[in-house]
CSV table of C-alpha atoms in Angstrom, one decimal:
chain,number,residue,atom,x,y,z
A,2,UNK,CA,88.2,95.3,118.4
A,3,UNK,CA,89.9,92.3,116.8
A,4,UNK,CA,93.3,93.7,117.4
A,5,UNK,CA,96.0,91.2,118.2
A,6,UNK,CA,97.9,91.6,121.4
A,7,UNK,CA,101.4,90.3,121.6
A,8,UNK,CA,102.9,88.9,124.7
A,9,UNK,CA,105.5,89.5,126.1
A,10,UNK,CA,106.0,93.2,125.1
A,11,UNK,CA,109.8,92.6,125.3
A,12,UNK,CA,112.0,89.5,125.4
A,13,UNK,CA,115.7,89.1,125.8
A,14,UNK,CA,117.4,85.7,125.3
A,15,UNK,CA,120.8,84.2,124.7
A,16,UNK,CA,121.9,83.5,121.2
A,17,UNK,CA,121.1,79.9,120.4
A,18,UNK,CA,118.0,79.7,122.6
A,19,UNK,CA,114.5,79.4,121.3
A,20,UNK,CA,112.2,82.5,121.4
A,21,UNK,CA,108.4,82.2,121.8
A,22,UNK,CA,106.0,85.1,121.3
A,23,UNK,CA,102.3,84.9,121.6
A,24,UNK,CA,99.4,86.8,120.0
A,25,UNK,CA,95.8,86.9,121.3
A,26,UNK,CA,92.8,88.4,119.5
A,27,UNK,CA,89.2,89.0,120.3
A,28,UNK,CA,87.0,88.1,117.3
A,29,UNK,CA,86.8,85.4,114.7
A,30,UNK,CA,89.5,85.6,111.9
A,31,UNK,CA,90.1,84.4,108.4
A,32,UNK,CA,93.8,84.3,108.9
A,33,UNK,CA,96.7,85.6,111.0
A,34,UNK,CA,100.0,86.8,109.8
A,35,UNK,CA,103.4,87.4,111.5
A,36,UNK,CA,105.7,90.3,110.4
A,37,UNK,CA,109.2,91.3,111.5
A,38,UNK,CA,110.4,94.9,111.8
A,39,UNK,CA,114.0,95.9,112.2
A,40,UNK,CA,114.6,99.1,114.0
A,41,UNK,CA,113.5,102.1,111.9
A,42,UNK,CA,112.6,100.0,108.9
A,43,UNK,CA,109.5,98.7,107.2
A,44,UNK,CA,107.8,95.4,108.1
A,45,UNK,CA,108.7,92.1,106.4
A,46,UNK,CA,106.2,89.3,106.1
A,47,UNK,CA,107.2,86.1,107.8
A,48,UNK,CA,104.3,83.7,107.6
A,49,UNK,CA,100.5,83.5,107.2
A,50,UNK,CA,98.3,80.9,108.8
A,51,UNK,CA,94.7,80.4,107.9
A,52,UNK,CA,91.9,79.8,110.3
A,53,UNK,CA,91.6,76.1,109.3
A,54,UNK,CA,95.3,75.5,109.9
A,55,UNK,CA,96.8,74.6,113.2
A,56,UNK,CA,100.6,74.8,112.5
A,57,UNK,CA,103.0,76.0,109.9
A,58,UNK,CA,106.7,75.9,109.5
A,59,UNK,CA,109.1,78.1,107.6
A,60,UNK,CA,112.8,77.5,108.2
A,61,UNK,CA,113.5,78.2,111.9
A,62,UNK,CA,110.0,79.6,112.3
A,63,UNK,CA,107.1,77.6,113.7
A,64,UNK,CA,103.6,79.2,114.0
A,65,UNK,CA,100.6,77.7,115.7
A,66,UNK,CA,97.0,78.8,115.8
A,67,UNK,CA,94.4,77.9,118.3
A,68,UNK,CA,91.1,79.4,117.2
A,69,UNK,CA,89.3,78.0,120.3
A,70,UNK,CA,91.5,80.1,122.5
A,71,UNK,CA,91.9,82.9,119.9
A,72,UNK,CA,95.6,82.8,120.1
A,73,UNK,CA,98.7,82.2,118.0
A,74,UNK,CA,102.4,81.6,118.9
A,75,UNK,CA,105.6,82.3,116.9
A,76,UNK,CA,108.6,80.1,117.8
A,77,UNK,CA,112.0,81.0,116.5
A,78,UNK,CA,114.4,78.2,117.1
A,79,UNK,CA,118.2,78.5,117.5
A,80,UNK,CA,118.1,82.2,117.7
A,81,UNK,CA,120.7,84.4,116.0
A,82,UNK,CA,121.8,88.0,116.6
A,83,UNK,CA,120.1,88.9,113.3
A,84,UNK,CA,116.7,87.9,114.8
A,85,UNK,CA,116.8,91.0,117.0
A,86,UNK,CA,113.7,92.9,115.9
A,87,UNK,CA,110.1,93.6,116.7
A,88,UNK,CA,107.6,91.0,115.8
A,89,UNK,CA,103.9,91.8,115.0
A,90,UNK,CA,100.9,89.7,114.5
A,91,UNK,CA,98.2,90.9,112.1
A,92,UNK,CA,94.7,89.6,112.0
A,93,UNK,CA,92.1,89.7,109.2
A,94,UNK,CA,88.6,89.3,110.6
A,95,UNK,CA,85.9,87.4,108.8
A,96,UNK,CA,83.4,90.3,109.1
A,97,UNK,CA,85.4,93.1,107.6
A,98,UNK,CA,88.3,93.4,105.1
A,99,UNK,CA,90.9,95.2,107.3
A,100,UNK,CA,94.1,93.9,108.7
A,101,UNK,CA,94.7,94.9,112.3
A,102,UNK,CA,98.3,94.9,113.7
A,103,UNK,CA,99.2,94.3,117.3
A,104,UNK,CA,101.7,96.5,119.2
A,105,UNK,CA,104.5,93.9,118.8
A,106,UNK,CA,107.0,92.0,120.8
A,107,UNK,CA,110.6,93.5,120.9
A,108,UNK,CA,113.0,90.6,120.8
A,109,UNK,CA,116.7,91.1,121.7
A,110,UNK,CA,119.2,88.3,121.2
A,111,UNK,CA,122.1,88.6,123.5
A,112,UNK,CA,125.6,87.5,122.2
B,5,UNK,CA,115.0,95.7,91.0
B,6,UNK,CA,111.4,95.4,92.1
B,7,UNK,CA,110.1,96.8,95.3
B,8,UNK,CA,108.3,99.6,97.1
B,9,UNK,CA,110.1,102.9,97.8
B,10,UNK,CA,109.3,105.8,100.1
B,11,UNK,CA,110.8,109.2,100.1
B,12,UNK,CA,112.2,111.1,101.9
B,13,UNK,CA,113.5,108.9,104.7
B,14,UNK,CA,113.5,111.9,107.1
B,15,UNK,CA,111.2,114.9,106.9
B,16,UNK,CA,111.0,118.0,109.1
B,17,UNK,CA,108.0,120.3,109.0
B,18,UNK,CA,107.0,123.5,110.7
B,19,UNK,CA,103.7,123.6,112.4
B,20,UNK,CA,100.9,124.8,110.0
B,21,UNK,CA,102.6,123.4,106.9
B,22,UNK,CA,101.3,120.7,104.6
B,23,UNK,CA,103.7,118.0,103.6
B,24,UNK,CA,103.5,115.2,101.0
B,25,UNK,CA,105.1,111.8,101.5
B,26,UNK,CA,105.9,109.8,98.4
B,27,UNK,CA,105.2,106.1,97.9
B,28,UNK,CA,106.1,104.2,94.6
B,29,UNK,CA,105.9,100.5,93.8
B,30,UNK,CA,106.9,98.6,90.7
B,31,UNK,CA,105.4,95.3,91.8
B,32,UNK,CA,102.3,95.8,89.7
B,33,UNK,CA,100.2,95.6,92.8
B,34,UNK,CA,96.6,96.8,92.7
B,35,UNK,CA,96.3,97.6,96.4
B,36,UNK,CA,98.3,100.2,98.4
B,37,UNK,CA,98.1,101.3,102.0
B,38,UNK,CA,99.4,104.0,104.4
B,39,UNK,CA,100.0,103.3,108.0
B,40,UNK,CA,101.2,105.4,110.9
B,41,UNK,CA,103.4,104.0,113.7
B,42,UNK,CA,104.1,105.7,117.0
B,43,UNK,CA,106.9,104.7,119.3
B,44,UNK,CA,106.3,101.3,120.9
B,45,UNK,CA,103.0,100.9,119.0
B,46,UNK,CA,101.6,98.8,116.3
B,47,UNK,CA,100.5,100.2,112.9
B,48,UNK,CA,97.3,102.1,112.4
B,49,UNK,CA,95.7,102.4,109.0
B,50,UNK,CA,95.3,105.9,107.6
B,51,UNK,CA,94.0,105.3,104.0
B,52,UNK,CA,94.0,102.4,101.5
B,53,UNK,CA,93.4,102.0,97.8
B,54,UNK,CA,92.3,98.8,96.1
B,55,UNK,CA,92.4,100.2,92.6
B,56,UNK,CA,93.4,103.3,90.6
B,57,UNK,CA,91.3,106.4,91.2
B,58,UNK,CA,89.6,104.9,94.3
B,59,UNK,CA,90.6,105.0,98.0
B,60,UNK,CA,89.0,104.5,101.4
B,61,UNK,CA,89.5,106.0,104.8
B,62,UNK,CA,91.2,103.8,107.4
B,63,UNK,CA,90.9,104.2,111.1
B,64,UNK,CA,92.7,107.5,111.5
B,65,UNK,CA,92.2,109.5,108.3
B,66,UNK,CA,91.5,112.9,109.8
B,67,UNK,CA,94.1,115.4,108.9
B,68,UNK,CA,95.4,113.3,106.0
B,69,UNK,CA,94.6,113.1,102.3
B,70,UNK,CA,95.7,110.8,99.4
B,71,UNK,CA,95.4,110.4,95.7
B,72,UNK,CA,95.7,107.4,93.4
B,73,UNK,CA,96.1,108.7,89.9
B,74,UNK,CA,98.6,106.0,88.9
B,75,UNK,CA,98.8,102.3,89.8
B,76,UNK,CA,102.4,102.8,90.9
B,77,UNK,CA,102.0,105.8,93.1
B,78,UNK,CA,100.0,106.6,96.3
B,79,UNK,CA,101.2,109.9,97.8
B,80,UNK,CA,100.1,110.9,101.3
B,81,UNK,CA,99.6,114.5,102.3
B,82,UNK,CA,99.8,115.4,106.0
B,83,UNK,CA,97.8,118.6,106.4
B,84,UNK,CA,98.0,121.3,109.0
B,85,UNK,CA,94.7,119.9,110.4
B,86,UNK,CA,96.6,116.8,111.7
B,87,UNK,CA,97.1,117.7,115.3
B,88,UNK,CA,99.9,115.3,116.2
B,89,UNK,CA,101.7,114.4,112.9
B,90,UNK,CA,105.1,113.5,114.3
B,91,UNK,CA,105.4,109.7,113.6
B,92,UNK,CA,106.9,107.0,111.4
B,93,UNK,CA,104.8,106.5,108.2
B,94,UNK,CA,104.8,103.2,106.4
B,95,UNK,CA,103.5,102.5,102.9
B,96,UNK,CA,102.6,99.0,101.8
B,97,UNK,CA,101.2,97.3,98.7
B,98,UNK,CA,99.6,93.9,98.0
B,99,UNK,CA,98.7,91.9,94.9
B,100,UNK,CA,95.0,92.4,95.1
B,101,UNK,CA,92.6,94.3,97.2
B,102,UNK,CA,91.9,91.4,99.6
B,103,UNK,CA,93.7,91.6,102.9
B,104,UNK,CA,94.6,88.0,103.0
B,105,UNK,CA,97.4,88.8,100.6
B,106,UNK,CA,100.9,89.5,101.9
B,107,UNK,CA,101.6,93.2,102.3
B,108,UNK,CA,105.0,94.4,101.1
B,109,UNK,CA,106.3,97.4,103.0
B,110,UNK,CA,108.5,100.4,102.1
B,111,UNK,CA,111.3,101.5,104.3
B,112,UNK,CA,109.2,104.3,105.9
B,113,UNK,CA,109.4,108.0,106.3
B,114,UNK,CA,110.0,109.6,109.7
B,115,UNK,CA,108.2,112.9,110.0
B,116,UNK,CA,109.0,115.4,112.7
B,117,UNK,CA,107.1,118.6,113.3
B,118,UNK,CA,109.2,121.3,114.7
């Protein structure tokens, strides 16, 4: 399976600190996306990184992709209470046309 | 106000009953998707449709059925054949039927079987 696996499963940090989440996957991909889900809500797309890209930024978000290690990381800088949510990576393989979601990292920002 | 809506937000069903979850989008998207999410888990694809009058099974289609008679609408029926239907159901849409596009999600329907 090409399912992404996020690490850690849960993370608690103080407001203002940086939060780093990782995603590992098993097979070659076309791209990898990160989504956020607030409790009991739908998912919101954050950022997409293609297989030929190594790093992308969007506001306080920084995503890296290492295809040799089959891994990606999501960094949220200067965390805020509103960042409390679950974060999922989603991979699109280059052999089929499905997106596979990981189980997510639950991020809790402490005041 | 463009977006994707799901109704109802909460749904309760007795065992043995079929129930239909609504999903509507006014984003003019061709592709629509249904996912199931269980507590502490990721999303699993139930069905998807890349164009009107066409749909394909996802990874866990057994016990579910869909229709795509209109571009805007992609209702999901949870049948009595679904052995463990209690879950959070999410509908999504994307511009085209290629999965590299961003998916836009509805707010979800929480189904509980009593």
